[in-house]
Each structure stands twice: as structure tokens, then as C-alpha cells.
Coordinates of C-alpha atoms and ligand atoms in Angstrom, one line a residue:
X16 CA -105.7 172.7 7.8
X17 CA -104.3 173.7 4.4
X18 CA -106.0 172.3 1.3
X19 CA -103.8 170.2 -0.9
X20 CA -104.7 169.0 -4.4
X21 CA -103.2 166.6 -6.9
X22 CA -104.7 165.0 -10.1
X23 CA -104.1 161.4 -11.1
X24 CA -104.5 160.1 -14.6
X25 CA -103.7 156.5 -14.0
X26 CA -105.2 153.0 -13.8
X27 CA -102.5 151.7 -11.5
X28 CA -101.0 153.3 -8.3
X29 CA -97.3 152.9 -8.3
X30 CA -94.4 154.3 -6.2
X31 CA -94.4 157.6 -8.2
X32 CA -98.0 158.3 -7.1
X33 CA -97.2 157.3 -3.5
X34 CA -94.4 159.9 -3.4
X35 CA -96.9 162.5 -4.5
X36 CA -99.4 161.4 -1.8
X37 CA -96.7 161.4 0.9
X38 CA -95.7 165.0 0.0
X39 CA -99.3 166.1 -0.2
X40 CA -100.1 164.6 3.2
X41 CA -97.2 166.5 4.8
X42 CA -98.8 169.8 3.6
X43 CA -102.4 169.4 4.7
X44 CA -105.7 167.7 3.9
X45 CA -105.4 165.8 0.6
X46 CA -108.0 165.9 -2.3
X47 CA -107.2 163.8 -5.3
X48 CA -108.7 164.6 -8.7
X49 CA -109.5 161.7 -11.1
X50 CA -109.2 163.0 -14.7
X51 CA -112.4 162.1 -16.6
X52 CA -112.3 159.6 -19.5
X53 CA -113.0 162.2 -22.2
X54 CA -110.0 164.2 -21.1
X55 CA -107.7 161.3 -20.5
X56 CA -107.9 160.5 -24.2
X57 CA -106.8 164.0 -25.1
X58 CA -104.0 164.1 -22.6
X59 CA -102.7 160.6 -22.8
X60 CA -104.6 157.5 -23.6
X61 CA -107.8 155.6 -22.8
X62 CA -108.0 154.4 -19.2
X63 CA -108.4 150.7 -18.7
X64 CA -110.6 151.2 -15.6
X65 CA -113.9 153.0 -15.5
X66 CA -114.0 156.4 -13.8
X67 CA -115.8 154.8 -10.8
X68 CA -113.1 152.1 -10.5
X69 CA -110.4 154.7 -10.6
X70 CA -112.3 156.7 -7.9
X71 CA -112.5 153.6 -5.7
X72 CA -108.8 152.8 -6.3
X73 CA -107.8 156.3 -5.0
X74 CA -110.2 156.3 -2.1
X75 CA -108.4 153.2 -0.8
X76 CA -105.1 155.1 -0.5
X77 CA -104.5 155.9 3.2
X78 CA -104.3 159.6 3.8
X79 CA -106.5 160.7 0.9
X80 CA -109.4 162.7 2.4
X81 CA -111.5 163.5 -0.8
X82 CA -111.7 162.3 -4.3
X83 CA -113.3 164.4 -7.0
X84 CA -113.6 164.0 -10.8
X85 CA -111.5 166.6 -12.7
X86 CA -113.5 167.4 -15.9
X87 CA -110.9 169.4 -17.8
X88 CA -107.2 168.9 -18.4
X89 CA -106.6 172.5 -17.3
X90 CA -107.0 173.3 -13.6
X91 CA -109.2 176.4 -13.8
X92 CA -112.4 174.7 -12.6
X93 CA -110.5 173.0 -9.7
X94 CA -109.2 176.4 -8.5
X95 CA -112.6 178.1 -8.8
X96 CA -114.3 175.4 -6.8
X97 CA -111.7 174.0 -4.4
X98 CA -109.3 177.0 -4.0
X99 CA -106.4 174.7 -2.9
X100 CA -103.4 176.2 -1.0
X101 CA -101.1 173.7 -2.7
X102 CA -101.1 171.7 -5.9
X103 CA -98.6 168.8 -5.9
X104 CA -97.4 167.6 -9.3
X105 CA -94.6 165.5 -10.7
X106 CA -91.7 167.4 -12.2
X107 CA -92.2 166.0 -15.7
X108 CA -92.6 169.2 -17.6
X109 CA -90.7 168.2 -20.7
X110 CA -93.3 167.4 -23.3
X111 CA -95.4 170.1 -25.1
X112 CA -98.5 168.8 -23.3
X113 CA -96.9 169.0 -19.9
X114 CA -95.6 172.5 -20.7
X115 CA -99.1 173.7 -21.4
X116 CA -100.3 172.2 -18.1
X117 CA -97.3 173.7 -16.3
X118 CA -98.1 177.2 -17.6
X119 CA -101.8 176.8 -16.6
X120 CA -100.7 175.8 -13.0
X121 CA -98.2 178.7 -12.8
X122 CA -100.8 181.3 -13.8
X123 CA -103.5 179.8 -11.5
X124 CA -101.3 179.5 -8.4
X125 CA -100.2 183.1 -8.9
X126 CA -103.8 184.3 -9.4
X127 CA -105.1 182.5 -6.3
X128 CA -102.0 182.9 -4.1
X129 CA -101.4 179.2 -4.0
X130 CA -98.2 177.2 -4.3
X131 CA -97.1 174.6 -6.9
X132 CA -95.1 171.9 -5.2
X133 CA -93.1 169.7 -7.4
X134 CA -92.1 166.1 -6.6
X135 CA -89.3 164.5 -8.6
X136 CA -90.9 162.4 -11.3
X137 CA -90.4 158.7 -10.9
X138 CA -89.8 156.8 -14.1
X139 CA -87.6 153.8 -13.1
X140 CA -87.7 150.3 -14.7
X141 CA -90.6 149.2 -12.6
X142 CA -92.8 152.2 -13.5
X143 CA -91.8 151.9 -17.1
X144 CA -92.9 148.2 -17.1
X145 CA -96.3 149.1 -15.6
X146 CA -96.7 151.8 -18.3
X147 CA -95.9 149.3 -21.0
X148 CA -98.2 146.7 -19.5
X149 CA -101.1 149.3 -19.6
X150 CA -100.4 150.2 -23.2
X151 CA -100.3 146.5 -24.1
X152 CA -103.6 145.9 -22.5
X153 CA -105.2 148.7 -24.5
X154 CA -104.0 147.0 -27.7
X155 CA -105.7 143.7 -26.9
X156 CA -108.4 142.8 -29.4
X157 CA -111.3 142.7 -27.0
X158 CA -110.5 146.0 -25.4
X159 CA -109.6 147.8 -28.5
X160 CA -112.6 146.7 -30.5
X161 CA -115.1 148.0 -27.9
X162 CA -113.5 151.4 -27.7
X163 CA -115.1 153.0 -30.8
X164 CA -118.5 152.6 -29.3
X165 CA -117.2 154.1 -26.1
X166 CA -115.7 157.1 -28.1
X167 CA -119.1 157.7 -29.7
X168 CA -120.6 158.0 -26.2
X169 CA -117.9 160.3 -24.7
X170 CA -116.8 162.6 -27.6
X171 CA -118.8 165.0 -29.7
X172 CA -117.0 163.8 -32.9
X173 CA -114.6 160.9 -33.3
X174 CA -111.5 162.3 -35.1
X175 CA -110.1 159.6 -37.3
X176 CA -107.0 159.7 -39.4
X177 CA -105.9 157.4 -42.3
X178 CA -103.1 154.9 -41.7
X179 CA -101.6 152.4 -44.1
X180 CA -98.5 151.1 -42.3
X181 CA -96.8 150.7 -38.9
X182 CA -95.2 154.1 -39.4
X183 CA -98.4 156.0 -40.2
X184 CA -100.0 154.1 -37.3
X185 CA -97.4 155.6 -35.0
X186 CA -98.2 159.1 -36.3
X187 CA -101.9 158.5 -35.6
X188 CA -101.1 157.1 -32.2
X189 CA -98.5 159.6 -31.0
X190 CA -99.2 163.0 -32.6
X191 CA -100.3 165.5 -30.0
X192 CA -100.8 169.2 -30.4
X193 CA -100.5 171.2 -27.3
X194 CA -100.9 175.0 -27.4
X195 CA -102.9 177.8 -25.8
X196 CA -106.2 176.1 -26.8
X197 CA -105.4 172.9 -25.0
X198 CA -104.2 169.4 -25.8
X199 CA -105.5 167.3 -28.7
X200 CA -104.9 164.1 -30.5
X201 CA -106.7 161.7 -32.9
X202 CA -109.2 159.3 -31.5
X203 CA -109.2 156.5 -34.1
X204 CA -107.6 155.2 -37.3
X205 CA -109.0 154.5 -40.8
X206 CA -107.5 151.8 -43.0
X207 CA -108.4 153.3 -46.3
X208 CA -108.6 151.1 -49.4
X209 CA -107.3 154.0 -51.5
X210 CA -104.1 154.5 -49.4
X211 CA -103.6 150.8 -48.7
X212 CA -103.7 150.1 -52.4
X213 CA -101.6 153.2 -53.3
X214 CA -98.9 152.2 -50.8
X215 CA -98.7 148.9 -52.8
X216 CA -98.6 150.8 -56.1
X217 CA -102.0 149.3 -57.0
X218 CA -105.3 151.0 -58.2
X219 CA -108.2 151.2 -55.7
X220 CA -110.4 148.6 -57.4
X221 CA -110.5 145.8 -54.7
X222 CA -107.4 144.4 -56.3
X223 CA -105.4 144.2 -53.1
X224 CA -106.9 141.0 -51.5
X225 CA -108.2 140.7 -48.0
X226 CA -105.2 138.7 -46.8
X227 CA -103.0 141.6 -47.8
X228 CA -105.4 144.2 -46.2
X229 CA -105.3 142.1 -43.0
X230 CA -101.6 142.2 -43.0
X231 CA -101.7 146.0 -43.1
X232 CA -104.1 145.9 -40.1
X233 CA -101.7 143.7 -38.3
X234 CA -98.8 146.0 -38.9
X235 CA -100.8 148.9 -37.6
X236 CA -102.1 147.0 -34.6
X237 CA -98.6 145.9 -33.5
X238 CA -97.6 149.5 -32.7
X239 CA -100.8 151.2 -31.7
X240 CA -103.7 151.1 -29.3
X241 CA -106.4 153.3 -30.9
X242 CA -109.5 151.8 -32.4
X243 CA -109.6 150.9 -36.1
X244 CA -112.3 151.5 -38.7
X245 CA -111.7 149.4 -41.8
X246 CA -112.6 150.4 -45.3
X247 CA -114.2 147.2 -46.6
X248 CA -114.9 148.6 -50.1
X249 CA -118.1 146.8 -51.4
X250 CA -117.7 144.0 -48.9
X251 CA -117.4 141.6 -51.9
X252 CA -119.8 138.7 -52.2
X253 CA -122.1 138.3 -49.3
X254 CA -120.8 134.8 -48.9
X255 CA -117.3 136.2 -48.4
X256 CA -118.3 139.3 -46.4
X257 CA -119.5 137.2 -43.5
X258 CA -116.0 135.7 -43.2
X259 CA -114.5 139.2 -43.4
X260 CA -116.7 140.3 -40.5
X261 CA -115.6 137.4 -38.3
X262 CA -111.9 138.0 -39.1
X263 CA -112.1 141.7 -38.4
X264 CA -113.8 141.1 -35.1
X265 CA -111.3 138.5 -34.0
X266 CA -108.4 140.9 -34.9
X267 CA -110.0 143.6 -32.7
X268 CA -111.1 146.0 -35.5
X269 CA -114.0 148.1 -34.3
X270 CA -116.0 148.8 -37.4
X271 CA -116.1 148.0 -41.1
X272 CA -117.6 150.4 -43.6
X273 CA -119.0 148.9 -46.8
X274 CA -120.3 150.9 -49.8
X275 CA -123.4 150.2 -51.8
X276 CA -121.7 149.5 -55.1
X277 CA -121.6 146.4 -57.2
X278 CA -119.3 145.1 -60.0
X279 CA -115.9 146.7 -60.5
X280 CA -115.5 149.3 -57.7
X281 CA -113.6 152.4 -58.5
X282 CA -112.6 155.2 -56.1
X283 CA -115.6 157.5 -55.2
X284 CA -113.6 160.6 -55.9
X285 CA -113.8 159.7 -59.7
X286 CA -117.6 160.2 -59.3
X287 CA -119.4 159.8 -62.6
X288 CA -116.2 160.2 -64.7
X289 CA -115.9 156.4 -64.6
X290 CA -118.6 153.7 -64.8
X291 CA -119.7 152.6 -61.4
X292 CA -122.9 150.7 -60.5
X293 CA -124.8 151.2 -57.3
X294 CA -126.1 148.0 -55.6
X295 CA -129.9 147.6 -55.3
X296 CA -131.3 148.5 -51.9
X297 CA -132.5 144.8 -51.5
X298 CA -129.1 143.3 -52.3
X299 CA -127.1 145.7 -50.1
X300 CA -129.6 145.4 -47.2
X301 CA -129.2 141.6 -47.4
X302 CA -125.4 141.9 -47.3
X303 CA -125.6 144.1 -44.2
X304 CA -128.1 141.7 -42.5
X305 CA -125.9 138.7 -43.3
X306 CA -122.9 140.5 -41.8
X307 CA -124.8 141.4 -38.6
X308 CA -125.9 137.7 -38.3
X309 CA -122.3 136.6 -38.6
X310 CA -121.0 139.0 -36.0
X311 CA -120.4 137.5 -32.6
X312 CA -119.4 140.4 -30.3
X313 CA -121.8 143.2 -29.4
X314 CA -119.0 145.8 -30.0
X315 CA -118.3 145.4 -33.7
X316 CA -120.0 147.9 -36.0
X317 CA -121.1 147.4 -39.6
X318 CA -121.5 150.9 -41.2
X319 CA -123.3 151.3 -44.5
X320 CA -121.8 153.8 -47.0
X321 CA -124.1 155.5 -49.4
X322 CA -122.8 156.5 -52.8
X323 CA -126.0 158.2 -54.2
X324 CA -124.5 161.7 -54.0
X325 CA -121.2 160.6 -55.6
X326 CA -123.1 159.0 -58.4
X327 CA -125.6 161.9 -58.7
X328 CA -128.7 159.9 -57.9
X329 CA -130.0 162.6 -55.7
X330 CA -130.8 163.4 -52.0
X331 CA -134.0 161.4 -51.9
X332 CA -132.3 158.3 -53.0
X333 CA -129.5 158.8 -50.4
X334 CA -132.0 159.2 -47.6
X335 CA -134.2 156.3 -48.7
X336 CA -131.1 154.1 -48.7
X337 CA -129.9 155.4 -45.4
X338 CA -133.2 154.4 -43.6
X339 CA -133.3 151.1 -45.5
X340 CA -129.8 150.2 -44.5
X341 CA -130.3 151.2 -40.9
X342 CA -133.4 149.0 -40.8
X343 CA -131.4 146.2 -42.3
X344 CA -129.2 146.4 -39.2
X345 CA -126.4 148.9 -40.1
X346 CA -124.8 150.4 -37.0
X347 CA -124.1 153.6 -38.7
X348 CA -124.4 155.5 -42.0
X349 CA -121.5 157.0 -44.0
X350 CA -122.6 159.6 -46.5
X351 CA -120.0 160.6 -49.1
X352 CA -119.7 163.6 -51.5
X353 CA -117.1 164.8 -53.8
X354 CA -118.3 168.4 -54.0
X355 CA -116.1 171.2 -52.6
X356 CA -119.1 172.8 -51.0
X357 CA -120.3 170.8 -47.9
X358 CA -124.0 171.9 -48.6
X359 CA -125.2 168.5 -49.8
X360 CA -123.6 166.7 -46.9
X361 CA -125.1 169.2 -44.4
X362 CA -128.5 168.8 -46.1
X363 CA -128.3 165.0 -45.8
X364 CA -127.3 165.1 -42.2
X365 CA -130.0 167.5 -41.2
X366 CA -132.7 165.5 -43.0
X367 CA -131.5 162.2 -41.6
X368 CA -131.2 163.6 -38.1
X369 CA -134.8 165.0 -38.3
X370 CA -136.0 161.4 -38.4
X371 CA -133.2 159.6 -36.6
X372 CA -131.5 161.1 -33.6
X373 CA -129.2 158.2 -32.7
X374 CA -127.7 156.2 -35.6
X375 CA -124.1 157.4 -36.0
X376 CA -123.3 159.4 -39.1
X377 CA -119.8 159.2 -40.7
X378 CA -118.3 161.7 -43.2
X379 CA -115.1 161.9 -45.1
X380 CA -114.3 165.6 -45.8
X381 CA -111.7 165.1 -48.5
X382 CA -113.3 167.4 -51.1
X383 CA -115.5 169.5 -48.8
X384 CA -112.5 170.2 -46.6
X385 CA -113.4 173.7 -45.4
X386 CA -115.9 172.5 -42.9
X387 CA -114.6 172.1 -39.3
X388 CA -115.2 169.2 -36.9
X389 CA -117.3 171.4 -34.7
X390 CA -119.6 172.4 -37.6
X391 CA -120.0 168.8 -38.7
X392 CA -120.9 167.8 -35.1
X393 CA -123.5 170.6 -35.0
X394 CA -125.2 168.8 -37.9
X395 CA -125.2 165.5 -36.2
X396 CA -122.0 164.0 -37.6
X397 CA -120.4 161.5 -35.1
X398 CA -117.3 160.3 -37.0
X399 CA -115.0 162.5 -39.2
X400 CA -112.5 160.6 -41.3
X401 CA -109.4 162.3 -42.7
X402 CA -109.1 159.5 -45.3
X403 CA -105.9 160.1 -47.3
X404 CA -104.0 163.1 -46.0
X405 CA -100.9 161.2 -44.6
X406 CA -100.4 159.4 -47.9
X407 CA -100.9 162.6 -49.9
X408 CA -98.4 164.4 -47.7
X409 CA -95.8 161.7 -48.0
X410 CA -95.8 161.2 -51.8
X411 CA -94.8 164.7 -52.9
X412 CA -92.2 164.9 -50.2
X413 CA -90.6 161.6 -51.3
X414 CA -90.8 162.6 -55.0
X415 CA -89.2 165.9 -54.3
X416 CA -86.3 164.2 -52.5
X417 CA -85.8 161.7 -55.4
X418 CA -85.8 164.6 -58.0
X419 CA -83.3 166.7 -56.0
X420 CA -80.9 163.8 -55.8
X421 CA -81.2 163.1 -59.6
X422 CA -80.7 166.8 -60.4
X423 CA -77.7 167.5 -58.2
X424 CA -76.1 164.0 -58.4
X425 CA -75.7 164.1 -54.6
X426 CA -78.0 164.3 -51.5
X427 CA -76.7 167.4 -49.9
X428 CA -79.2 169.9 -51.4
X429 CA -82.2 168.0 -50.0
X430 CA -80.8 167.3 -46.6
X431 CA -82.2 170.3 -44.9
X432 CA -85.7 169.2 -45.8
X433 CA -85.2 165.7 -44.3
X434 CA -85.6 164.3 -40.9
X435 CA -82.1 164.1 -39.3
X436 CA -80.3 160.7 -39.2
X437 CA -80.3 160.9 -35.4
X438 CA -84.1 161.4 -35.4
X439 CA -84.8 158.5 -37.8
X440 CA -82.6 156.0 -35.9
X441 CA -84.3 156.9 -32.6
X442 CA -87.8 157.3 -33.9
X443 CA -89.0 153.8 -33.0
X444 CA -88.8 152.9 -29.3
X445 CA -86.9 149.7 -28.5
X446 CA -88.5 147.3 -26.2
Ligands
LIG519 C1 -110.8 155.5 -49.0 O1 -110.1 156.2 -48.3 O2 -110.4 154.5 -49.6 C2 -112.2 155.8 -49.2 C3 -112.7 157.2 -49.1 O3 -113.0 154.9 -49.6 S1 -112.6 157.8 -50.7 O4 -111.3 157.7 -51.2 O5 -113.0 159.2 -50.6 O6 -113.6 157.1 -51.5
LIG520 MG1 -112.0 153.2 -50.2

């Protein structure tokens, strides 16, 4: 009996999958791989079902002899272990991700003397509808909210990108890089106070009120499924913060980060160039504890952000605060720095991790941008936030276009640097 292998990355079995199974059955004994959760999020999106549920779903298909978990998007391990005679796959090789997988399968089938059998890809109205229903489910508040905690369990570092609108949300949701090194995409989104304010032409001083900030969240949520971390500035008055926590939870936000400042908050990247006051450990701990008491779901996270290094109060102060805020109930610690050299961030992480192996650490490498995600993860960082890069990319590009039009009294000169009209009018999928 020939060995036939196919891999499924799905929560629902539809006619497209059944076509693949039928073809596979005609060739020999069928083994189906279930792509593991941590790879599903790189390749496509979060599964709705657990890996165990997906295994059971596939075991129930008549004609499937074995079900295994596929641990990497690429098929090298499968070939090493199973040595299939045939791999059956849909013929959907159009996207860059699928091209990388196609190349991997072509080289492995050649190396092992196996055959890649393609089945015409099914994407009719019914399948499209199922696909949309799955995406919609992922966006539901209950499911979305819990997903940051799940990411912390299954990824070495949660890669988070700033968003401040529906459009930037789409970039965070859909941008995929596929090359020789594999397939990658962002895990989560950061609603930055700096960029949310900048987008409204306002300074980052807690001037944009919560109702407006929530409107931004809603715009992002409407077009995305990835979990959201909200920049809650100082959290405001404790009496107000408890309401913010409840609203964020209800919307399906996964975490709020609040910083230990009091009075008029200014952006941290000003450092000591402007007057900023750090809250006392007691007051800020009380705010965190009140937020935790107000929270109703188990999934939501309140993360305490420490400004001691920004305000040059020293490492000891930062560490004392980190342990105090954790003890007050914080679900994570964000440590910030505006130095170019990541040394003080690394020192903090190493010292914190020496005493606390579990509490998630969050960093925002805007200034210390030479350090890689892998290096941060080695020092115990769990969430890396790219807090302002999309906004900073957009502004000079827009200003450049405006200047060119003014200078040339027409738009022809700038056109080659712009997205084509066809691309912009087809950018957003219609329902
Ligand atoms: C933000 O993105 O608004 C932040 C991070 O709070 S920082 O701008 O570095 O303070
Ligand atoms: Mg901010």
C-alpha cells in the first residue's frame, strides 16, 4: 500500500477538503497532518478549535487511516519521519506564502522520489462563506480577548504592531512575509496613545478622550481579528480607570497598559526634557488593584508600565516598582527606555527574571531598535511592541506627495511613488 499524506489547516471540513481526501484515498493509505496552532498563526490565522478538536474532526472522516500533528509549515519533518509516496495538495499556489510551500514540496518530493499530486482548489460561494464565518468568529469579543494569553503560551515573543485606524489595522492583519526563511506575520496590535493622538493632529497628553480612543478601537476591530493591546496612558483617575477596564473587556480588548505617571502626562520619548511626575508606588498599586477588582473575565490583562528609566530614577527604583506592581495584581510589566543602547533594558529583564520567571515582560524598542526579537526573547521578554512605525512611515510619504504637487503644479511627478488607482480601489474587500 502506498503512503499518501495531506495537511489540513482548518476548523471546518468542506467539499474542498473532501475532494483532497477522495484523491488521496484513490492513491493509497491516507495520513492527514493537522498543522499545530503556533504554525497556523504564521501561515494563516488562529484556529477556532483546539488541536485535539481538529484531530478528532479529521479522525471522523471515512478513509483517513492516521492523523498526526504537523509541527512546522514546511514539510521537511514529515518527509523525514513518514516518507510518503504521495503528497496531495490543493492547486492554490498564487500567494507568496503558498509559493514558498510549493517550492518546499517540489524539492522534498524530488529528494525523496515522491510525487506531488495537485487537486483543483475549491473556492466557490459556499466555501467563501465558511471562510468568512470563521474570520467573523475570530473577531468576536470573547474569542479575541482570550487570544493574547494564548499567544503568550504558544509563541516565544508576541510581535505587536501599532495601529491607529481601520487601514493600519488591515496592514497589521494581512501583512505576510514569505521567503526562504519561512512565513511570518504579526501576532497582535497596539493602539498607541501617541499615534492615535497624532492621527487626530493632537499632542500625546491624554487630550484625546476615551470615547474617541474607543472609536479608534472599534474601527480597528471591525476589519481585523488579531488581539489588541490598548495604551491606557496613566489610566486616569482610579475612579475612572475601573470603568475603562470594563469597557475594554466588553469590547474584546485583551490588555491595557498603564504607566506610573501622575499629573499632565507627556510622551515618554521626551524623557527628562519636559516635566513629568512619577506616581507613588502606593497610589499606582492601588490603581492596578482597583482595575483587577473591576475586571470580570479571566482573560483580560492589566499591565503596569514603569517609567523609572525614562525619568532617570535608576534601575533599583524600576525593579522595586516592578515587584510592587506585580504584587498589586499586574498581569505583566512593561519596562521602557529611550536610550539607543538596549543595555539598561537587558539589565532590567535579567534582574527581573532572576526573581520572577513567569510574569510577562513587555518592551517597546523604538529607541533601542537594533535589538532583535530573538535577543529580547533570550532575556525573557514576552511581548515586543513596534509602537509608532506605521505612523512614522506614512507621514513623510504623505508630506512628500503634498510638496511634489505644490512644486510642480500637477500630480504627474509623484505618481510613480504612489499606489496605483486600481490597487487603491480594490484594496478593501467588499462583502
Ligand atoms: C505610545 O505608543 O503611545 C507609547 C509608547 O506610549 S512611547 O511613545 O514610546 O511612549
Ligand atoms: Mg502612549
